[in-house]
Amino acid sequence: MVVLCLALVAAGYFLDTTKQQVELEKNIAEEQQLRQVFSKKQAKAANLEAYKQQLEEMRTSFGALLRQLPNETEIETLLTDISQTGISSGLEIDYFKPEGLRPKEFYSEYPIKLKVTGRYHEFAEFISGVAALPSIVTVQDISIKPSDPKVGVKLSMELTAITYQYLDETAQEAE
């Protein structure tokens, strides 16, 4: 009788209780995973106001940067400003060629090839003047050489000035 009772208890343990223990261990692991997910989401929720404030600051600064990019009608004014900056710096403009828009992912580049003649300090004044323009303009591919090897005082500088134009959603979809 005792052996039969022990056999029934052992059979019940192996047939029923072991399955429940496996399920319990699985549920404990799932609970730990869910607690970790909850902790991460709780931390994000606790910082929600800070994230909203940071997002608003980013939108404001993005808007300010967008205002520095010329639109189609302002490009011609910018070309005039760059030309006037060269002239006011005392440079002789030998070559001034806008090359047209080059579309990129969400903006377009508008390169302008320039060749100017003048003194080194006039070049620096010109570059400083271009940097002070209200629109974003970068200067690339700068090459400075003596304009006439015999004279030596005047230099010739070739460069590419690039301004950028933001492509709004409608322009991006058209491409």
N, C-alpha and C. Protein backbone atom coordinates (compact mmCIF):
# COMPACT_ATOMS: atom_id res chain seq x y z
N MET A 1 0.82 -1.18 0.00
CA MET A 1 0.00 0.00 0.00
C MET A 1 0.88 1.27 0.00
N VAL A 2 1.91 1.25 0.81
CA VAL A 2 2.81 2.41 0.90
C VAL A 2 3.53 2.58 -0.43
N VAL A 3 3.94 1.48 -1.03
CA VAL A 3 4.65 1.55 -2.30
C VAL A 3 3.70 2.10 -3.38
N LEU A 4 2.45 1.64 -3.34
CA LEU A 4 1.47 2.12 -4.30
C LEU A 4 1.23 3.62 -4.12
N CYS A 5 1.15 4.08 -2.90
CA CYS A 5 0.96 5.52 -2.63
C CYS A 5 2.18 6.31 -3.11
N LEU A 6 3.37 5.79 -2.84
CA LEU A 6 4.58 6.49 -3.29
C LEU A 6 4.64 6.52 -4.82
N ALA A 7 4.24 5.44 -5.45
CA ALA A 7 4.23 5.39 -6.92
C ALA A 7 3.24 6.40 -7.48
N LEU A 8 2.05 6.52 -6.85
CA LEU A 8 1.07 7.50 -7.31
C LEU A 8 1.57 8.94 -7.12
N VAL A 9 2.23 9.18 -6.01
CA VAL A 9 2.77 10.53 -5.75
C VAL A 9 3.88 10.82 -6.75
N ALA A 10 4.77 9.86 -7.00
CA ALA A 10 5.86 10.06 -7.96
C ALA A 10 5.29 10.27 -9.36
N ALA A 11 4.32 9.47 -9.76
CA ALA A 11 3.71 9.60 -11.08
C ALA A 11 3.03 10.96 -11.21
N GLY A 12 2.33 11.39 -10.21
CA GLY A 12 1.68 12.70 -10.22
C GLY A 12 2.70 13.82 -10.33
N TYR A 13 3.80 13.66 -9.61
CA TYR A 13 4.85 14.69 -9.65
C TYR A 13 5.44 14.78 -11.05
N PHE A 14 5.82 13.65 -11.63
CA PHE A 14 6.46 13.67 -12.95
C PHE A 14 5.48 14.02 -14.07
N LEU A 15 4.25 13.62 -13.96
CA LEU A 15 3.30 13.88 -15.03
C LEU A 15 2.67 15.27 -14.97
N ASP A 16 2.49 15.82 -13.80
CA ASP A 16 1.78 17.09 -13.68
C ASP A 16 2.68 18.21 -13.18
N THR A 17 3.39 18.00 -12.11
CA THR A 17 4.15 19.06 -11.45
C THR A 17 5.33 19.53 -12.29
N THR A 18 6.03 18.64 -12.98
CA THR A 18 7.18 19.07 -13.79
C THR A 18 6.74 19.99 -14.92
N LYS A 19 5.58 19.72 -15.52
CA LYS A 19 5.06 20.60 -16.57
C LYS A 19 4.76 21.97 -16.00
N GLN A 20 4.21 22.00 -14.83
CA GLN A 20 3.89 23.27 -14.19
C GLN A 20 5.16 24.04 -13.83
N GLN A 21 6.21 23.33 -13.40
CA GLN A 21 7.47 24.01 -13.08
C GLN A 21 8.10 24.61 -14.32
N VAL A 22 8.08 23.89 -15.44
CA VAL A 22 8.62 24.42 -16.69
C VAL A 22 7.84 25.67 -17.10
N GLU A 23 6.52 25.60 -17.00
CA GLU A 23 5.69 26.75 -17.34
C GLU A 23 5.95 27.91 -16.39
N LEU A 24 6.16 27.63 -15.12
CA LEU A 24 6.47 28.66 -14.13
C LEU A 24 7.79 29.34 -14.46
N GLU A 25 8.82 28.58 -14.81
CA GLU A 25 10.12 29.16 -15.16
C GLU A 25 10.00 30.03 -16.41
N LYS A 26 9.21 29.58 -17.38
CA LYS A 26 8.98 30.35 -18.60
C LYS A 26 8.27 31.66 -18.27
N ASN A 27 7.28 31.61 -17.40
CA ASN A 27 6.55 32.81 -17.00
C ASN A 27 7.43 33.76 -16.21
N ILE A 28 8.33 33.23 -15.39
CA ILE A 28 9.25 34.09 -14.63
C ILE A 28 10.19 34.82 -15.58
N ALA A 29 10.71 34.11 -16.59
CA ALA A 29 11.60 34.75 -17.57
C ALA A 29 10.85 35.83 -18.35
N GLU A 30 9.63 35.54 -18.74
CA GLU A 30 8.81 36.51 -19.46
C GLU A 30 8.52 37.73 -18.60
N GLU A 31 8.26 37.50 -17.31
CA GLU A 31 8.01 38.61 -16.39
C GLU A 31 9.23 39.51 -16.28
N GLN A 32 10.43 38.91 -16.19
CA GLN A 32 11.65 39.72 -16.10
C GLN A 32 11.85 40.55 -17.36
N GLN A 33 11.58 39.93 -18.51
CA GLN A 33 11.71 40.66 -19.76
C GLN A 33 10.71 41.82 -19.82
N LEU A 34 9.49 41.57 -19.42
CA LEU A 34 8.47 42.62 -19.43
C LEU A 34 8.80 43.72 -18.42
N ARG A 35 9.41 43.36 -17.30
CA ARG A 35 9.82 44.39 -16.32
C ARG A 35 10.90 45.29 -16.93
N GLN A 36 11.82 44.71 -17.68
CA GLN A 36 12.87 45.52 -18.32
C GLN A 36 12.25 46.47 -19.35
N VAL A 37 11.34 45.96 -20.16
CA VAL A 37 10.66 46.80 -21.14
C VAL A 37 9.89 47.92 -20.43
N PHE A 38 9.22 47.56 -19.35
CA PHE A 38 8.46 48.55 -18.58
C PHE A 38 9.39 49.62 -18.02
N SER A 39 10.55 49.20 -17.49
CA SER A 39 11.49 50.18 -16.92
C SER A 39 11.98 51.16 -17.99
N LYS A 40 12.28 50.64 -19.18
CA LYS A 40 12.74 51.53 -20.26
C LYS A 40 11.65 52.52 -20.66
N LYS A 41 10.43 52.01 -20.79
CA LYS A 41 9.32 52.89 -21.19
C LYS A 41 8.98 53.87 -20.10
N GLN A 42 9.11 53.45 -18.85
CA GLN A 42 8.84 54.35 -17.73
C GLN A 42 9.87 55.47 -17.71
N ALA A 43 11.14 55.14 -18.00
CA ALA A 43 12.18 56.18 -18.04
C ALA A 43 11.90 57.18 -19.16
N LYS A 44 11.45 56.68 -20.30
CA LYS A 44 11.11 57.59 -21.40
C LYS A 44 9.92 58.46 -21.04
N ALA A 45 8.93 57.85 -20.40
CA ALA A 45 7.74 58.62 -20.01
C ALA A 45 8.09 59.67 -18.97
N ALA A 46 9.02 59.36 -18.08
CA ALA A 46 9.41 60.32 -17.07
C ALA A 46 10.11 61.52 -17.70
N ASN A 47 10.80 61.31 -18.83
CA ASN A 47 11.52 62.39 -19.51
C ASN A 47 10.73 62.97 -20.68
N LEU A 48 9.47 62.68 -20.77
CA LEU A 48 8.67 63.11 -21.91
C LEU A 48 8.67 64.63 -22.07
N GLU A 49 8.52 65.35 -21.01
CA GLU A 49 8.50 66.82 -21.10
C GLU A 49 9.83 67.36 -21.59
N ALA A 50 10.92 66.77 -21.10
CA ALA A 50 12.24 67.20 -21.55
C ALA A 50 12.42 66.91 -23.04
N TYR A 51 11.93 65.74 -23.49
CA TYR A 51 12.01 65.40 -24.91
C TYR A 51 11.16 66.36 -25.75
N LYS A 52 9.99 66.70 -25.27
CA LYS A 52 9.13 67.64 -26.02
C LYS A 52 9.80 69.00 -26.14
N GLN A 53 10.43 69.45 -25.04
CA GLN A 53 11.11 70.74 -25.05
C GLN A 53 12.31 70.69 -26.01
N GLN A 54 13.04 69.60 -25.98
CA GLN A 54 14.19 69.45 -26.88
C GLN A 54 13.73 69.42 -28.34
N LEU A 55 12.63 68.74 -28.62
CA LEU A 55 12.09 68.69 -29.97
C LEU A 55 11.68 70.08 -30.45
N GLU A 56 11.06 70.85 -29.58
CA GLU A 56 10.66 72.21 -29.94
C GLU A 56 11.88 73.09 -30.21
N GLU A 57 12.94 72.93 -29.41
CA GLU A 57 14.17 73.69 -29.65
C GLU A 57 14.80 73.30 -30.99
N MET A 58 14.76 72.00 -31.31
CA MET A 58 15.30 71.54 -32.58
C MET A 58 14.50 72.09 -33.74
N ARG A 59 13.18 72.13 -33.61
CA ARG A 59 12.34 72.70 -34.67
C ARG A 59 12.64 74.18 -34.87
N THR A 60 12.83 74.89 -33.77
CA THR A 60 13.14 76.32 -33.86
C THR A 60 14.48 76.54 -34.55
N SER A 61 15.50 75.80 -34.16
CA SER A 61 16.82 75.98 -34.78
C SER A 61 16.80 75.52 -36.23
N PHE A 62 16.04 74.47 -36.54
CA PHE A 62 15.92 74.01 -37.93
C PHE A 62 15.25 75.08 -38.77
N GLY A 63 14.22 75.70 -38.23
CA GLY A 63 13.55 76.79 -38.95
C GLY A 63 14.48 77.97 -39.19
N ALA A 64 15.32 78.28 -38.19
CA ALA A 64 16.27 79.37 -38.35
C ALA A 64 17.29 79.03 -39.44
N LEU A 65 17.74 77.78 -39.47
CA LEU A 65 18.68 77.38 -40.51
C LEU A 65 18.03 77.39 -41.88
N LEU A 66 16.77 76.97 -41.96
CA LEU A 66 16.07 76.99 -43.25
C LEU A 66 15.94 78.41 -43.79
N ARG A 67 15.75 79.37 -42.88
CA ARG A 67 15.64 80.76 -43.33
C ARG A 67 16.95 81.27 -43.91
N GLN A 68 18.08 80.62 -43.56
CA GLN A 68 19.37 81.02 -44.11
C GLN A 68 19.61 80.44 -45.50
N LEU A 69 18.81 79.47 -45.90
CA LEU A 69 18.95 78.91 -47.24
C LEU A 69 18.10 79.73 -48.20
N PRO A 70 18.70 80.14 -49.30
CA PRO A 70 17.93 80.97 -50.24
C PRO A 70 16.90 80.14 -50.99
N ASN A 71 15.79 80.76 -51.33
CA ASN A 71 14.83 80.10 -52.21
C ASN A 71 15.16 80.49 -53.64
N GLU A 72 14.34 80.07 -54.57
CA GLU A 72 14.64 80.31 -55.99
C GLU A 72 14.77 81.79 -56.32
N THR A 73 13.94 82.61 -55.72
CA THR A 73 13.98 84.04 -56.05
C THR A 73 15.16 84.75 -55.37
N GLU A 74 15.65 84.20 -54.28
CA GLU A 74 16.76 84.84 -53.56
C GLU A 74 18.13 84.47 -54.13
N ILE A 75 18.20 83.47 -54.99
CA ILE A 75 19.48 83.04 -55.56
C ILE A 75 20.12 84.18 -56.34
N GLU A 76 19.32 84.88 -57.13
CA GLU A 76 19.87 85.97 -57.93
C GLU A 76 20.41 87.09 -57.04
N THR A 77 19.73 87.37 -55.96
CA THR A 77 20.21 88.37 -55.01
C THR A 77 21.52 87.91 -54.38
N LEU A 78 21.60 86.62 -54.06
CA LEU A 78 22.82 86.07 -53.48
C LEU A 78 23.99 86.17 -54.47
N LEU A 79 23.74 85.91 -55.75
CA LEU A 79 24.79 86.04 -56.76
C LEU A 79 25.31 87.47 -56.81
N THR A 80 24.39 88.41 -56.74
CA THR A 80 24.78 89.82 -56.73
C THR A 80 25.58 90.14 -55.47
N ASP A 81 25.15 89.61 -54.33
CA ASP A 81 25.87 89.85 -53.08
C ASP A 81 27.29 89.31 -53.14
N ILE A 82 27.47 88.12 -53.70
CA ILE A 82 28.82 87.54 -53.80
C ILE A 82 29.68 88.39 -54.72
N SER A 83 29.12 88.81 -55.83
CA SER A 83 29.85 89.66 -56.77
C SER A 83 30.23 90.99 -56.12
N GLN A 84 29.29 91.61 -55.42
CA GLN A 84 29.56 92.88 -54.74
C GLN A 84 30.60 92.72 -53.64
N THR A 85 30.58 91.58 -52.96
CA THR A 85 31.57 91.33 -51.91
C THR A 85 32.97 91.28 -52.52
N GLY A 86 33.10 90.64 -53.69
CA GLY A 86 34.40 90.59 -54.36
C GLY A 86 34.87 91.97 -54.78
N ILE A 87 33.97 92.75 -55.34
CA ILE A 87 34.33 94.09 -55.79
C ILE A 87 34.68 94.98 -54.61
N SER A 88 33.88 94.91 -53.53
CA SER A 88 34.16 95.76 -52.37
C SER A 88 35.44 95.34 -51.65
N SER A 89 35.88 94.10 -51.85
CA SER A 89 37.15 93.65 -51.25
C SER A 89 38.34 94.12 -52.07
N GLY A 90 38.09 94.72 -53.24
CA GLY A 90 39.17 95.22 -54.07
C GLY A 90 39.66 94.20 -55.09
N LEU A 91 38.90 93.14 -55.32
CA LEU A 91 39.30 92.11 -56.27
C LEU A 91 38.78 92.42 -57.66
N GLU A 92 39.50 91.95 -58.65
CA GLU A 92 39.04 92.02 -60.03
C GLU A 92 38.43 90.65 -60.33
N ILE A 93 37.18 90.64 -60.75
CA ILE A 93 36.51 89.37 -61.03
C ILE A 93 36.75 89.04 -62.50
N ASP A 94 37.55 87.99 -62.73
CA ASP A 94 37.88 87.56 -64.09
C ASP A 94 36.83 86.59 -64.63
N TYR A 95 36.24 85.81 -63.75
CA TYR A 95 35.34 84.73 -64.19
C TYR A 95 34.31 84.52 -63.10
N PHE A 96 33.03 84.53 -63.48
CA PHE A 96 31.93 84.33 -62.52
C PHE A 96 30.87 83.52 -63.24
N LYS A 97 30.77 82.22 -62.88
CA LYS A 97 29.84 81.36 -63.61
C LYS A 97 28.99 80.53 -62.65
N PRO A 98 27.70 80.87 -62.50
CA PRO A 98 26.78 80.00 -61.76
C PRO A 98 26.54 78.73 -62.57
N GLU A 99 26.56 77.58 -61.90
CA GLU A 99 26.47 76.31 -62.62
C GLU A 99 25.11 75.64 -62.52
N GLY A 100 24.14 76.23 -61.88
CA GLY A 100 22.81 75.63 -61.79
C GLY A 100 22.66 74.69 -60.61
N LEU A 101 21.41 74.36 -60.31
CA LEU A 101 21.11 73.53 -59.14
C LEU A 101 21.51 72.07 -59.35
N ARG A 102 22.07 71.49 -58.31
CA ARG A 102 22.38 70.06 -58.28
C ARG A 102 21.56 69.44 -57.15
N PRO A 103 20.48 68.75 -57.48
CA PRO A 103 19.62 68.18 -56.43
C PRO A 103 20.34 67.09 -55.63
N LYS A 104 20.14 67.12 -54.34
CA LYS A 104 20.63 66.09 -53.41
C LYS A 104 19.41 65.48 -52.73
N GLU A 105 19.60 64.88 -51.57
CA GLU A 105 18.50 64.16 -50.91
C GLU A 105 17.34 65.07 -50.52
N PHE A 106 17.58 66.08 -49.70
CA PHE A 106 16.51 66.99 -49.28
C PHE A 106 16.88 68.45 -49.50
N TYR A 107 17.95 68.68 -50.24
CA TYR A 107 18.38 70.04 -50.56
C TYR A 107 19.04 70.02 -51.93
N SER A 108 19.32 71.19 -52.46
CA SER A 108 20.04 71.32 -53.73
C SER A 108 21.26 72.19 -53.49
N GLU A 109 22.33 71.86 -54.19
CA GLU A 109 23.52 72.70 -54.16
C GLU A 109 23.49 73.62 -55.37
N TYR A 110 23.99 74.82 -55.18
CA TYR A 110 24.07 75.78 -56.28
C TYR A 110 25.52 76.28 -56.34
N PRO A 111 26.38 75.60 -57.13
CA PRO A 111 27.79 76.01 -57.18
C PRO A 111 28.00 77.21 -58.12
N ILE A 112 28.97 78.02 -57.74
CA ILE A 112 29.34 79.19 -58.52
C ILE A 112 30.86 79.17 -58.65
N LYS A 113 31.35 79.06 -59.87
CA LYS A 113 32.79 79.07 -60.13
C LYS A 113 33.25 80.52 -60.24
N LEU A 114 34.35 80.82 -59.55
CA LEU A 114 34.88 82.18 -59.55
C LEU A 114 36.38 82.15 -59.83
N LYS A 115 36.85 83.16 -60.54
CA LYS A 115 38.29 83.41 -60.68
C LYS A 115 38.47 84.90 -60.47
N VAL A 116 39.26 85.24 -59.46
CA VAL A 116 39.47 86.64 -59.12
C VAL A 116 40.96 86.93 -59.04
N THR A 117 41.31 88.19 -59.23
CA THR A 117 42.70 88.63 -59.15
C THR A 117 42.79 89.72 -58.11
N GLY A 118 43.84 89.65 -57.29
CA GLY A 118 44.04 90.65 -56.27
C GLY A 118 45.18 90.27 -55.35
N ARG A 119 45.23 90.91 -54.20
CA ARG A 119 46.27 90.62 -53.22
C ARG A 119 45.73 89.62 -52.20
N TYR A 120 46.66 89.02 -51.49
CA TYR A 120 46.30 87.97 -50.54
C TYR A 120 45.31 88.48 -49.48
N HIS A 121 45.53 89.68 -48.96
CA HIS A 121 44.65 90.22 -47.92
C HIS A 121 43.25 90.52 -48.49
N GLU A 122 43.19 90.87 -49.76
CA GLU A 122 41.89 91.09 -50.39
C GLU A 122 41.12 89.77 -50.51
N PHE A 123 41.87 88.67 -50.76
CA PHE A 123 41.23 87.35 -50.79
C PHE A 123 40.62 87.03 -49.43
N ALA A 124 41.39 87.29 -48.38
CA ALA A 124 40.90 87.02 -47.02
C ALA A 124 39.67 87.86 -46.71
N GLU A 125 39.70 89.12 -47.13
CA GLU A 125 38.55 90.00 -46.90
C GLU A 125 37.32 89.49 -47.67
N PHE A 126 37.54 89.00 -48.88
CA PHE A 126 36.45 88.45 -49.69
C PHE A 126 35.85 87.21 -49.03
N ILE A 127 36.68 86.28 -48.60
CA ILE A 127 36.20 85.05 -47.96
C ILE A 127 35.45 85.40 -46.67
N SER A 128 35.97 86.35 -45.92
CA SER A 128 35.29 86.79 -44.70
C SER A 128 33.95 87.43 -45.02
N GLY A 129 33.89 88.21 -46.08
CA GLY A 129 32.64 88.83 -46.50
C GLY A 129 31.61 87.81 -46.95
N VAL A 130 32.05 86.78 -47.66
CA VAL A 130 31.13 85.72 -48.09
C VAL A 130 30.60 84.97 -46.87
N ALA A 131 31.47 84.73 -45.89
CA ALA A 131 31.03 84.04 -44.67
C ALA A 131 30.03 84.88 -43.89
N ALA A 132 30.09 86.20 -44.02
CA ALA A 132 29.18 87.07 -43.28
C ALA A 132 27.84 87.28 -43.98
N LEU A 133 27.69 86.75 -45.19
CA LEU A 133 26.41 86.89 -45.89
C LEU A 133 25.30 86.20 -45.10
N PRO A 134 24.07 86.69 -45.20
CA PRO A 134 22.99 86.08 -44.42
C PRO A 134 22.64 84.66 -44.86
N SER A 135 22.99 84.28 -46.07
CA SER A 135 22.73 82.92 -46.55
C SER A 135 23.94 82.04 -46.28
N ILE A 136 23.70 80.74 -46.22
CA ILE A 136 24.79 79.79 -46.01
C ILE A 136 25.52 79.60 -47.33
N VAL A 137 26.81 79.91 -47.33
CA VAL A 137 27.67 79.75 -48.51
C VAL A 137 28.96 79.10 -48.05
N THR A 138 29.34 78.00 -48.70
CA THR A 138 30.63 77.38 -48.41
C THR A 138 31.56 77.63 -49.59
N VAL A 139 32.86 77.65 -49.29
CA VAL A 139 33.86 77.89 -50.32
C VAL A 139 34.72 76.63 -50.41
N GLN A 140 34.86 76.11 -51.63
CA GLN A 140 35.62 74.88 -51.83
C GLN A 140 36.57 75.04 -53.00
N ASP A 141 37.47 74.09 -53.12
CA ASP A 141 38.40 74.01 -54.25
C ASP A 141 39.14 75.32 -54.48
N ILE A 142 39.74 75.85 -53.44
CA ILE A 142 40.47 77.11 -53.55
C ILE A 142 41.87 76.84 -54.11
N SER A 143 42.22 77.61 -55.10
CA SER A 143 43.54 77.51 -55.72
C SER A 143 44.09 78.92 -55.89
N ILE A 144 45.25 79.20 -55.28
CA ILE A 144 45.86 80.53 -55.38
C ILE A 144 47.20 80.38 -56.10
N LYS A 145 47.38 81.20 -57.13
CA LYS A 145 48.61 81.18 -57.94
C LYS A 145 49.01 82.62 -58.24
N PRO A 146 50.26 82.84 -58.56
CA PRO A 146 50.64 84.18 -59.03
C PRO A 146 49.94 84.46 -60.36
N SER A 147 49.37 85.65 -60.50
CA SER A 147 48.65 85.94 -61.75
C SER A 147 49.64 86.18 -62.89
N ASP A 148 50.74 86.82 -62.58
CA ASP A 148 51.79 87.03 -63.58
C ASP A 148 53.12 86.75 -62.88
N PRO A 149 53.83 85.71 -63.29
CA PRO A 149 55.07 85.37 -62.60
C PRO A 149 56.09 86.50 -62.59
N LYS A 150 56.03 87.42 -63.54
CA LYS A 150 57.01 88.52 -63.60
C LYS A 150 56.72 89.59 -62.55
N VAL A 151 55.44 89.90 -62.33
CA VAL A 151 55.06 90.97 -61.40
C VAL A 151 55.13 90.46 -59.97
N GLY A 152 54.46 89.36 -59.66
CA GLY A 152 54.58 88.72 -58.35
C GLY A 152 53.71 89.30 -57.24
N VAL A 153 53.20 90.52 -57.36
CA VAL A 153 52.41 91.10 -56.28
C VAL A 153 50.95 90.64 -56.36
N LYS A 154 50.42 90.61 -57.54
CA LYS A 154 49.02 90.19 -57.71
C LYS A 154 48.95 88.67 -57.80
N LEU A 155 47.87 88.15 -57.21
CA LEU A 155 47.63 86.71 -57.22
C LEU A 155 46.31 86.43 -57.91
N SER A 156 46.16 85.20 -58.36
CA SER A 156 44.92 84.77 -58.98
C SER A 156 44.35 83.64 -58.13
N MET A 157 43.07 83.75 -57.79
CA MET A 157 42.43 82.72 -56.97
C MET A 157 41.23 82.17 -57.72
N GLU A 158 41.18 80.84 -57.80
CA GLU A 158 40.03 80.16 -58.36
C GLU A 158 39.35 79.41 -57.22
N LEU A 159 38.03 79.44 -57.19
CA LEU A 159 37.29 78.77 -56.12
C LEU A 159 35.89 78.44 -56.59
N THR A 160 35.26 77.60 -55.81
CA THR A 160 33.85 77.29 -56.04
C THR A 160 33.09 77.68 -54.78
N ALA A 161 32.16 78.61 -54.91
CA ALA A 161 31.29 78.99 -53.80
C ALA A 161 29.98 78.21 -53.97
N ILE A 162 29.55 77.55 -52.91
CA ILE A 162 28.34 76.74 -52.99
C ILE A 162 27.33 77.24 -51.97
N THR A 163 26.14 77.51 -52.46
CA THR A 163 25.02 77.81 -51.57
C THR A 163 24.03 76.66 -51.67
N TYR A 164 23.14 76.59 -50.73
CA TYR A 164 22.23 75.45 -50.64
C TYR A 164 20.80 75.94 -50.63
N GLN A 165 19.92 75.12 -51.22
CA GLN A 165 18.50 75.44 -51.26
C GLN A 165 17.73 74.25 -50.73
N TYR A 166 16.84 74.48 -49.78
CA TYR A 166 16.03 73.41 -49.20
C TYR A 166 14.95 73.00 -50.19
N LEU A 167 14.81 71.68 -50.38
CA LEU A 167 13.74 71.18 -51.22
C LEU A 167 12.56 70.82 -50.33
N ASP A 168 11.45 71.48 -50.52
CA ASP A 168 10.28 71.14 -49.71
C ASP A 168 9.72 69.81 -50.18
N GLU A 169 8.70 69.31 -49.49
CA GLU A 169 8.15 67.98 -49.77
C GLU A 169 7.62 67.85 -51.19
N THR A 170 7.04 68.92 -51.74
CA THR A 170 6.48 68.84 -53.08
C THR A 170 7.59 68.73 -54.12
N ALA A 171 8.72 69.40 -53.91
CA ALA A 171 9.84 69.31 -54.84
C ALA A 171 10.49 67.94 -54.75
N GLN A 172 10.54 67.36 -53.55
CA GLN A 172 11.14 66.04 -53.38
C GLN A 172 10.29 64.98 -54.06
N GLU A 173 8.98 65.10 -53.99
CA GLU A 173 8.09 64.13 -54.61
C GLU A 173 8.13 64.21 -56.13
N ALA A 174 8.42 65.38 -56.67
CA ALA A 174 8.47 65.57 -58.11
C ALA A 174 9.67 64.86 -58.72
N GLU A 175 10.71 64.65 -57.95
CA GLU A 175 11.92 64.00 -58.47
C GLU A 175 11.71 62.57 -58.48
